[in-house]
Amino acid sequence: MTRRALITGITGQDGAYLAEFLLGRGYEVHGMVRRASTATFERINHLRDRLTLHQADLLDQLSIVNLIREVRPHEVYNLAAQSFVPTSWLQPLLTGEFTALGVTRMLEAVRLVDRDIRFYQASSSEMFGKVREEPQHESTPFWPRSPYGVAKVYGHWITVNYRESYEMFACSGILFNHESPLRGKEFVTRKVTDGVARIKLGLQQKLKLGNLDAMRDWGFAGDYVKAMWTMLQQEAPDDYVVATGQKHSVRQLVELAFGHAGLDWRQHVETDPALFRPAEVNTLRGDAAKARKVLGWRPEVDFAGLVRMMVDADLERVRREAG
Ligand code: NAP
Ligand code: G4F
């Protein structure tokens, strides 16, 4: 029997990689998209004829219930969220509605329609925030440092709670930062690789960044979506940290990205105090031992390979766009 998956956030970075991965495994893939005056399908255009898209919104409970009734998926991947940390200080209530309560709306819809549907929640290493220990694993206490992080903590615990209250197959994947050429340009990796490409091709001189000392455990999105799927194929639902176990600073990212294009970053990068955050997550490094042992999951792309992949993709794109 063909398996059906419903992905919320299918137009985002992870949604695009996950949709491609599931199609490759023979799934019938459905995506939830919200109405916009201009389409946001850029990342999934190459898959459009193999996907079924449905209009619904994380804010609208009835639209979600109707969608799950119509599709009757075997698996739901809840990737939709307001996912940009700085925006969460500007729009804390909206972030709470999408990123926290949106999870309950999805879980309620699954509970009402069919409790046997398997559910994946996109939780985040931002929940560890002001880290209590290093590396962080599944039982490291949370100390979120942004309204986004706080909302994700809610999303994590409500997923655990529905699993415990209703015996639903609900998993929370605590994913550390994962990037790709499809990453939004506001996130630091893509901002840097896009900036490198534009500077290399003479379209820009300077790149303004915030805290160069922040450290992250950066992996490749294409590797991480495999962990999401594998979680839903287990005998029992559980929560997993997904990470590379290596951390690097924003400064190292910048050095590597500019260096790969033959540029000296010191001549181009300026720091801008406006880009520093009210409360920062200074460092993150994950321990994915459980995912390795239970899921057999391992990242295939390392940090240097990821940065090279992103710089090369942006150089090619900017060259093409510049004619
Ligand atoms: P992304 O590129 O920002 O994509 C977010 C998606 O959510 C988009 O498809 C967006 O649709 C959709 N969305 C937002 N609000 C919505 C609403 N009200 N109704 C329906 N859809 C809505 O994020 P990503 O990097 O792919 O991340 C996927 C998920 O993983 C997010 O929940 C994120 O918080 C979480 N996460 C990401 C990382 C990471 O490093 N990437 C790490 C840990 C956790 P539009 O196209 O219409 O805007
Ligand atoms: O790339 P970022 O904006 O990612 P951040 O805040 O770690 O969040 C991402 O990863 C989370 C997983 O831990 C996800 F849950 C979340 O949805 C998102 O995908 O910033 C990374 C670091 C920060 O410490 C920031 O202060 O880079 C620092 N940074 C320095 N200059 C900058 C900049 N970040 C951005 N976005 N822009 C800068 O100019």
Short mmCIF file of C-alpha atoms and ligand atoms in Angstrom, two decimals:
data_model
loop_
_atom_site.label_atom_id
_atom_site.label_comp_id
_atom_site.label_asym_id
_atom_site.label_seq_id
_atom_site.Cartn_x
_atom_site.Cartn_y
_atom_site.Cartn_z
CA MET A 1 0.00 0.00 0.00
CA THR A 2 1.31 3.46 -0.89
CA ARG A 3 2.09 5.46 2.22
CA ARG A 4 0.77 9.00 2.47
CA ALA A 5 2.63 11.80 4.22
CA LEU A 6 1.44 15.31 5.03
CA ILE A 7 4.11 17.98 5.47
CA THR A 8 3.33 21.36 7.02
CA GLY A 9 5.97 23.96 6.08
CA ILE A 10 6.58 22.18 2.75
CA THR A 11 7.65 25.49 1.14
CA GLY A 12 10.49 25.92 3.67
CA GLN A 13 14.04 24.55 3.52
CA ASP A 14 13.33 21.30 5.38
CA GLY A 15 9.95 20.81 3.72
CA ALA A 16 11.59 20.81 0.29
CA TYR A 17 14.28 18.28 1.26
CA LEU A 18 11.81 16.06 3.12
CA ALA A 19 9.30 16.08 0.23
CA GLU A 20 12.03 15.01 -2.20
CA PHE A 21 13.23 12.30 0.19
CA LEU A 22 9.71 10.88 0.73
CA LEU A 23 8.90 10.93 -3.00
CA GLY A 24 12.11 8.98 -3.53
CA ARG A 25 10.79 6.35 -1.10
CA GLY A 26 7.53 5.99 -3.04
CA TYR A 27 5.33 8.09 -0.73
CA GLU A 28 2.28 10.04 -1.87
CA VAL A 29 3.27 13.47 -0.57
CA HIS A 30 0.79 16.17 0.45
CA GLY A 31 1.81 19.65 1.57
CA MET A 32 -0.01 22.25 3.62
CA VAL A 33 0.49 25.80 2.33
CA ARG A 34 -0.93 29.06 3.57
CA ARG A 35 -2.53 31.56 1.28
CA ALA A 36 -0.25 34.40 0.11
CA SER A 37 -0.70 37.04 -2.57
CA THR A 38 2.44 35.76 -4.28
CA ALA A 39 3.37 32.09 -4.35
CA THR A 40 6.25 30.89 -2.14
CA PHE A 41 6.88 27.65 -4.03
CA GLU A 42 10.42 28.44 -5.22
CA ARG A 43 12.02 25.59 -3.26
CA ILE A 44 9.53 22.94 -4.44
CA ASN A 45 8.91 24.05 -8.03
CA HIS A 46 10.92 21.11 -9.39
CA LEU A 47 8.62 18.69 -7.46
CA ARG A 48 5.27 20.38 -8.11
CA ASP A 49 3.86 17.79 -10.53
CA ARG A 50 4.50 15.04 -7.96
CA LEU A 51 3.03 16.85 -4.92
CA THR A 52 -0.51 17.66 -3.84
CA LEU A 53 -0.73 21.03 -2.11
CA HIS A 54 -3.62 22.06 0.14
CA GLN A 55 -4.46 25.45 1.58
CA ALA A 56 -4.64 25.60 5.39
CA ASP A 57 -3.07 27.65 8.15
CA LEU A 58 -1.52 26.88 11.53
CA LEU A 59 -3.79 29.58 12.99
CA ASP A 60 -6.99 27.99 11.71
CA GLN A 61 -8.03 24.84 13.58
CA LEU A 62 -10.89 23.88 11.29
CA SER A 63 -8.75 24.13 8.16
CA ILE A 64 -6.25 21.69 9.72
CA VAL A 65 -8.92 19.20 10.83
CA ASN A 66 -10.50 19.27 7.37
CA LEU A 67 -7.11 18.81 5.74
CA ILE A 68 -6.25 15.74 7.83
CA ARG A 69 -9.73 14.31 7.20
CA GLU A 70 -9.30 14.79 3.46
CA VAL A 71 -5.75 13.44 3.14
CA ARG A 72 -5.88 10.74 5.86
CA PRO A 73 -2.09 10.60 6.00
CA HIS A 74 -0.15 7.78 7.65
CA GLU A 75 2.50 10.28 8.77
CA VAL A 76 2.37 14.00 9.58
CA TYR A 77 5.55 16.08 9.66
CA ASN A 78 4.89 19.38 11.43
CA LEU A 79 7.64 21.63 10.10
CA ALA A 80 5.68 24.89 9.77
CA ALA A 81 6.68 27.64 12.19
CA GLN A 82 7.83 31.23 12.50
CA SER A 83 11.43 30.02 12.52
CA PHE A 84 13.61 33.16 12.50
CA VAL A 85 14.84 33.91 16.02
CA PRO A 86 15.22 37.75 15.76
CA THR A 87 11.64 38.09 14.45
CA SER A 88 10.42 36.39 17.60
CA TRP A 89 11.35 39.48 19.66
CA LEU A 90 9.51 41.72 17.19
CA GLN A 91 6.44 39.45 17.00
CA PRO A 92 6.41 37.37 20.19
CA LEU A 93 2.65 36.75 20.17
CA LEU A 94 2.52 35.66 16.55
CA THR A 95 5.53 33.43 17.16
CA GLY A 96 3.67 31.86 20.10
CA GLU A 97 0.57 31.31 17.96
CA PHE A 98 2.46 29.65 15.09
CA THR A 99 5.35 27.94 16.79
CA ALA A 100 3.73 26.93 20.11
CA LEU A 101 -0.07 26.74 19.82
CA GLY A 102 0.17 25.68 16.17
CA VAL A 103 1.61 22.38 17.42
CA THR A 104 -1.42 21.78 19.64
CA ARG A 105 -3.73 22.56 16.75
CA MET A 106 -1.94 19.95 14.64
CA LEU A 107 -1.99 17.36 17.45
CA GLU A 108 -5.67 18.01 18.19
CA ALA A 109 -6.52 17.50 14.53
CA VAL A 110 -4.64 14.18 14.47
CA ARG A 111 -6.27 13.11 17.74
CA LEU A 112 -9.77 13.92 16.45
CA VAL A 113 -9.37 12.29 13.04
CA ASP A 114 -7.20 9.23 13.70
CA ARG A 115 -4.90 8.61 16.67
CA ASP A 116 -2.89 6.06 14.70
CA ILE A 117 -1.41 8.75 12.46
CA ARG A 118 2.31 9.09 13.25
CA PHE A 119 3.38 12.64 14.13
CA TYR A 120 6.76 14.36 13.91
CA GLN A 121 7.35 17.70 15.67
CA ALA A 122 10.22 19.94 14.53
CA SER A 123 11.79 20.84 17.87
CA SER A 124 14.99 22.83 18.14
CA SER A 125 18.36 23.07 19.88
CA GLU A 126 17.33 26.69 20.63
CA MET A 127 15.45 25.12 23.58
CA PHE A 128 18.82 24.49 25.30
CA GLY A 129 19.63 28.23 25.03
CA LYS A 130 21.86 29.12 27.95
CA VAL A 131 23.32 25.64 27.95
CA ARG A 132 23.44 23.70 31.22
CA GLU A 133 26.00 21.18 29.96
CA GLU A 134 28.03 20.33 26.88
CA PRO A 135 27.30 18.52 24.67
CA GLN A 136 23.51 18.71 24.93
CA HIS A 137 21.47 15.50 24.79
CA GLU A 138 17.82 14.49 25.18
CA SER A 139 17.72 15.03 28.96
CA THR A 140 19.74 18.25 29.15
CA PRO A 141 17.49 20.86 30.86
CA PHE A 142 16.07 23.62 28.65
CA TRP A 143 16.78 27.34 29.17
CA PRO A 144 15.42 29.09 26.09
CA ARG A 145 16.74 32.59 25.35
CA SER A 146 14.18 33.96 22.87
CA PRO A 147 10.41 33.96 22.42
CA TYR A 148 11.09 31.46 19.60
CA GLY A 149 12.98 29.15 21.97
CA VAL A 150 10.22 29.44 24.57
CA ALA A 151 7.58 28.59 21.94
CA LYS A 152 9.59 25.53 20.83
CA VAL A 153 9.81 24.32 24.44
CA TYR A 154 6.00 24.42 24.56
CA GLY A 155 5.80 22.57 21.23
CA HIS A 156 8.17 19.90 22.52
CA TRP A 157 6.30 19.29 25.77
CA ILE A 158 2.83 19.29 24.21
CA THR A 159 4.08 16.61 21.80
CA VAL A 160 5.37 14.54 24.72
CA ASN A 161 2.10 15.17 26.56
CA TYR A 162 -0.11 13.95 23.69
CA ARG A 163 2.06 10.84 23.46
CA GLU A 164 1.61 10.20 27.18
CA SER A 165 -2.06 11.27 27.42
CA TYR A 166 -3.46 9.59 24.32
CA GLU A 167 -0.82 6.99 23.46
CA MET A 168 -0.26 8.75 20.15
CA PHE A 169 2.84 8.00 18.06
CA ALA A 170 4.24 11.51 18.50
CA CYS A 171 7.99 12.16 18.24
CA SER A 172 9.96 15.32 18.92
CA GLY A 173 13.15 15.71 16.88
CA ILE A 174 15.50 18.11 18.67
CA LEU A 175 17.45 19.24 15.64
CA PHE A 176 20.55 21.41 15.79
CA ASN A 177 21.14 24.03 13.09
CA HIS A 178 21.02 22.56 9.61
CA GLU A 179 21.70 24.49 6.45
CA SER A 180 21.83 24.14 2.68
CA PRO A 181 21.69 26.15 -0.53
CA LEU A 182 17.91 26.34 0.13
CA ARG A 183 18.35 28.07 3.51
CA GLY A 184 16.59 31.45 3.89
CA LYS A 185 18.98 34.36 3.26
CA GLU A 186 18.33 35.88 6.67
CA PHE A 187 20.03 33.00 8.53
CA VAL A 188 23.73 33.54 9.11
CA THR A 189 25.18 30.72 6.95
CA ARG A 190 23.23 31.70 3.86
CA LYS A 191 23.65 35.43 4.53
CA VAL A 192 27.41 34.81 4.49
CA THR A 193 27.52 32.55 1.42
CA ASP A 194 25.19 34.85 -0.54
CA GLY A 195 27.34 37.84 0.54
CA VAL A 196 30.54 36.05 -0.52
CA ALA A 197 29.09 35.35 -3.97
CA ARG A 198 27.91 38.94 -4.45
CA ILE A 199 31.24 40.36 -3.28
CA LYS A 200 33.22 37.95 -5.48
CA LEU A 201 31.19 39.01 -8.52
CA GLY A 202 31.57 42.71 -7.73
CA LEU A 203 27.91 43.34 -6.84
CA GLN A 204 28.58 44.25 -3.21
CA GLN A 205 31.59 45.42 -1.16
CA LYS A 206 30.68 44.93 2.51
CA LEU A 207 28.79 42.39 4.60
CA LYS A 208 27.31 43.44 7.96
CA LEU A 209 27.09 40.75 10.63
CA GLY A 210 26.30 40.54 14.34
CA ASN A 211 28.00 38.35 16.95
CA LEU A 212 30.99 36.61 15.34
CA ASP A 213 31.77 34.70 18.55
CA ALA A 214 28.52 32.70 18.63
CA MET A 215 29.10 28.98 18.11
CA ARG A 216 26.75 26.50 16.47
CA ASP A 217 26.65 22.82 15.62
CA TRP A 218 25.93 23.15 11.89
CA GLY A 219 24.91 20.22 9.69
CA PHE A 220 23.37 19.65 6.24
CA ALA A 221 19.55 19.75 5.94
CA GLY A 222 19.55 16.86 3.45
CA ASP A 223 21.05 14.60 6.13
CA TYR A 224 18.66 15.79 8.85
CA VAL A 225 15.37 15.05 7.06
CA LYS A 226 16.39 11.37 6.93
CA ALA A 227 16.46 11.36 10.73
CA MET A 228 12.89 12.79 10.82
CA TRP A 229 11.58 9.93 8.68
CA THR A 230 13.55 7.25 10.54
CA MET A 231 12.01 8.41 13.87
CA LEU A 232 8.53 7.63 12.51
CA GLN A 233 9.56 4.13 11.33
CA GLN A 234 10.48 2.87 14.83
CA GLU A 235 8.35 0.50 16.91
CA ALA A 236 7.80 3.10 19.61
CA PRO A 237 7.67 6.91 19.55
CA ASP A 238 10.49 8.80 21.25
CA ASP A 239 12.52 12.03 21.18
CA TYR A 240 15.95 12.36 19.59
CA VAL A 241 18.75 14.91 19.39
CA VAL A 242 20.07 15.24 15.83
CA ALA A 243 23.44 16.98 15.53
CA THR A 244 26.97 16.58 14.17
CA GLY A 245 28.71 16.85 17.56
CA GLN A 246 31.08 19.54 16.16
CA LYS A 247 30.78 23.26 16.77
CA HIS A 248 32.25 26.26 14.98
CA SER A 249 32.05 30.01 15.48
CA VAL A 250 30.44 32.47 13.08
CA ARG A 251 33.99 33.84 12.60
CA GLN A 252 35.20 30.39 11.44
CA LEU A 253 32.23 30.16 9.09
CA VAL A 254 33.13 33.56 7.62
CA GLU A 255 36.84 32.69 7.24
CA LEU A 256 36.03 29.43 5.48
CA ALA A 257 33.36 30.87 3.16
CA PHE A 258 35.41 33.90 2.06
CA GLY A 259 38.56 31.77 1.81
CA HIS A 260 36.80 29.26 -0.47
CA ALA A 261 36.08 32.11 -2.92
CA GLY A 262 39.68 33.40 -2.65
CA LEU A 263 38.66 36.48 -0.61
CA ASP A 264 40.05 37.99 2.64
CA TRP A 265 37.04 38.35 4.97
CA ARG A 266 38.72 41.15 7.00
CA GLN A 267 38.44 43.48 4.01
CA HIS A 268 34.69 42.97 3.68
CA VAL A 269 33.04 42.04 7.00
CA GLU A 270 31.81 44.74 9.39
CA THR A 271 30.04 44.11 12.67
CA ASP A 272 26.80 45.96 13.30
CA PRO A 273 25.57 46.29 16.91
CA ALA A 274 21.97 46.34 15.61
CA LEU A 275 22.39 42.69 14.62
CA PHE A 276 23.24 41.54 18.16
CA ARG A 277 20.33 39.87 19.98
CA PRO A 278 18.70 40.97 23.27
CA ALA A 279 19.68 37.56 24.70
CA GLU A 280 22.09 35.32 22.83
CA VAL A 281 22.58 31.58 22.64
CA ASN A 282 26.37 31.68 22.83
CA THR A 283 27.13 28.07 22.09
CA LEU A 284 25.45 24.84 21.02
CA ARG A 285 26.90 21.38 20.45
CA GLY A 286 24.72 18.28 20.33
CA ASP A 287 25.24 14.67 21.33
CA ALA A 288 23.38 12.49 18.81
CA ALA A 289 24.49 9.18 20.38
CA LYS A 290 20.87 8.00 20.82
CA ALA A 291 19.97 8.76 17.17
CA ARG A 292 23.14 6.94 16.10
CA LYS A 293 22.37 3.89 18.21
CA VAL A 294 18.60 3.56 17.77
CA LEU A 295 18.04 5.10 14.34
CA GLY A 296 21.41 4.26 12.80
CA TRP A 297 21.58 7.92 11.76
CA ARG A 298 24.85 9.63 10.88
CA PRO A 299 25.55 12.96 9.15
CA GLU A 300 27.29 12.58 5.80
CA VAL A 301 28.29 16.19 5.08
CA ASP A 302 30.78 17.90 7.41
CA PHE A 303 31.04 21.61 8.18
CA ALA A 304 33.72 22.41 5.58
CA GLY A 305 31.83 20.42 2.92
CA LEU A 306 28.61 22.24 3.79
CA VAL A 307 30.18 25.70 3.53
CA ARG A 308 31.82 24.83 0.19
CA MET A 309 28.50 23.46 -1.14
CA MET A 310 26.67 26.65 -0.16
CA VAL A 311 29.31 29.06 -1.51
CA ASP A 312 29.49 27.16 -4.83
CA ALA A 313 25.69 27.14 -5.17
CA ASP A 314 25.44 30.88 -4.46
CA LEU A 315 28.30 31.71 -6.85
CA GLU A 316 26.54 29.78 -9.60
CA ARG A 317 23.15 31.37 -8.85
CA VAL A 318 24.43 34.95 -8.59
CA ARG A 319 26.43 34.50 -11.82
CA ARG A 320 23.31 33.21 -13.57
CA GLU A 321 21.11 36.02 -12.22
CA ALA A 322 23.69 38.64 -13.21
CA GLY A 323 23.66 37.22 -16.72
P1 NAP B 1 11.64 27.74 7.15
O1 NAP B 1 12.49 27.60 5.94
O2 NAP B 1 11.53 29.07 7.82
O3 NAP B 1 10.16 27.24 6.77
C1 NAP B 1 9.04 27.48 7.60
C2 NAP B 1 7.80 26.98 6.91
O4 NAP B 1 6.66 27.22 7.77
C3 NAP B 1 7.47 27.67 5.58
O5 NAP B 1 7.03 26.69 4.67
C4 NAP B 1 6.33 28.60 5.95
O6 NAP B 1 5.47 28.91 4.86
C5 NAP B 1 5.61 27.75 6.97
N1 NAP B 1 4.67 28.52 7.81
C6 NAP B 1 4.98 29.53 8.63
N2 NAP B 1 3.87 29.98 9.24
C7 NAP B 1 2.83 29.23 8.78
C8 NAP B 1 1.42 29.22 9.04
N3 NAP B 1 0.84 30.09 9.86
N4 NAP B 1 0.64 28.30 8.40
C9 NAP B 1 1.21 27.43 7.55
N5 NAP B 1 2.54 27.39 7.26
C10 NAP B 1 3.33 28.29 7.87
O7 NAP B 1 12.10 26.70 8.27
P2 NAP B 1 13.06 25.41 8.14
O8 NAP B 1 14.47 25.83 8.32
O9 NAP B 1 12.65 24.60 6.98
O10 NAP B 1 12.67 24.64 9.50
C11 NAP B 1 11.57 23.73 9.54
C12 NAP B 1 11.12 23.56 10.98
O11 NAP B 1 12.19 23.06 11.76
C13 NAP B 1 10.67 24.85 11.68
O12 NAP B 1 9.65 24.51 12.58
C14 NAP B 1 11.91 25.29 12.45
O13 NAP B 1 11.53 26.08 13.56
C15 NAP B 1 12.46 23.93 12.86
N6 NAP B 1 13.91 23.86 13.07
C16 NAP B 1 14.75 24.28 12.10
C17 NAP B 1 16.13 24.15 12.29
C18 NAP B 1 17.11 24.59 11.23
O14 NAP B 1 18.30 24.73 11.56
N7 NAP B 1 16.67 24.78 9.98
C19 NAP B 1 16.62 23.58 13.47
C20 NAP B 1 15.70 23.13 14.43
C21 NAP B 1 14.35 23.26 14.22
P3 NAP B 1 5.68 30.19 3.90
O15 NAP B 1 6.52 29.71 2.76
O16 NAP B 1 4.29 30.51 3.52
O17 NAP B 1 6.36 31.26 4.71
O1 G4F B 2 21.60 31.55 11.58
P1 G4F B 2 20.91 32.05 12.80
O2 G4F B 2 19.93 33.14 12.63
O3 G4F B 2 20.28 30.77 13.49
P2 G4F B 2 19.77 30.49 14.99
O4 G4F B 2 19.38 31.72 15.70
O5 G4F B 2 20.77 29.60 15.65
O6 G4F B 2 18.42 29.67 14.71
C1 G4F B 2 18.34 28.66 13.70
O7 G4F B 2 18.69 27.41 14.25
C2 G4F B 2 17.80 26.94 15.27
C3 G4F B 2 18.36 25.60 15.78
O8 G4F B 2 19.22 25.85 16.86
C4 G4F B 2 16.42 26.80 14.68
F1 G4F B 2 15.56 26.31 15.61
C5 G4F B 2 15.93 28.15 14.18
O9 G4F B 2 14.65 28.00 13.57
C6 G4F B 2 16.92 28.66 13.14
O10 G4F B 2 16.85 27.80 12.02
O11 G4F B 2 22.01 32.57 13.85
C7 G4F B 2 23.08 31.76 14.28
C8 G4F B 2 24.05 32.59 15.10
C9 G4F B 2 23.39 33.42 16.21
O12 G4F B 2 24.13 33.28 17.40
C10 G4F B 2 23.48 34.86 15.72
O13 G4F B 2 23.60 35.83 16.75
O14 G4F B 2 24.68 33.54 14.23
C11 G4F B 2 24.75 34.79 14.89
N1 G4F B 2 24.83 35.85 13.88
C12 G4F B 2 25.87 36.72 13.76
N2 G4F B 2 25.61 37.59 12.77
C13 G4F B 2 23.89 36.17 12.98
C14 G4F B 2 24.38 37.28 12.28
N3 G4F B 2 22.70 35.61 12.70
C15 G4F B 2 21.97 36.15 11.68
N4 G4F B 2 20.78 35.60 11.37
N5 G4F B 2 22.40 37.27 10.98
C16 G4F B 2 23.61 37.85 11.24
O15 G4F B 2 23.97 38.85 10.60
#
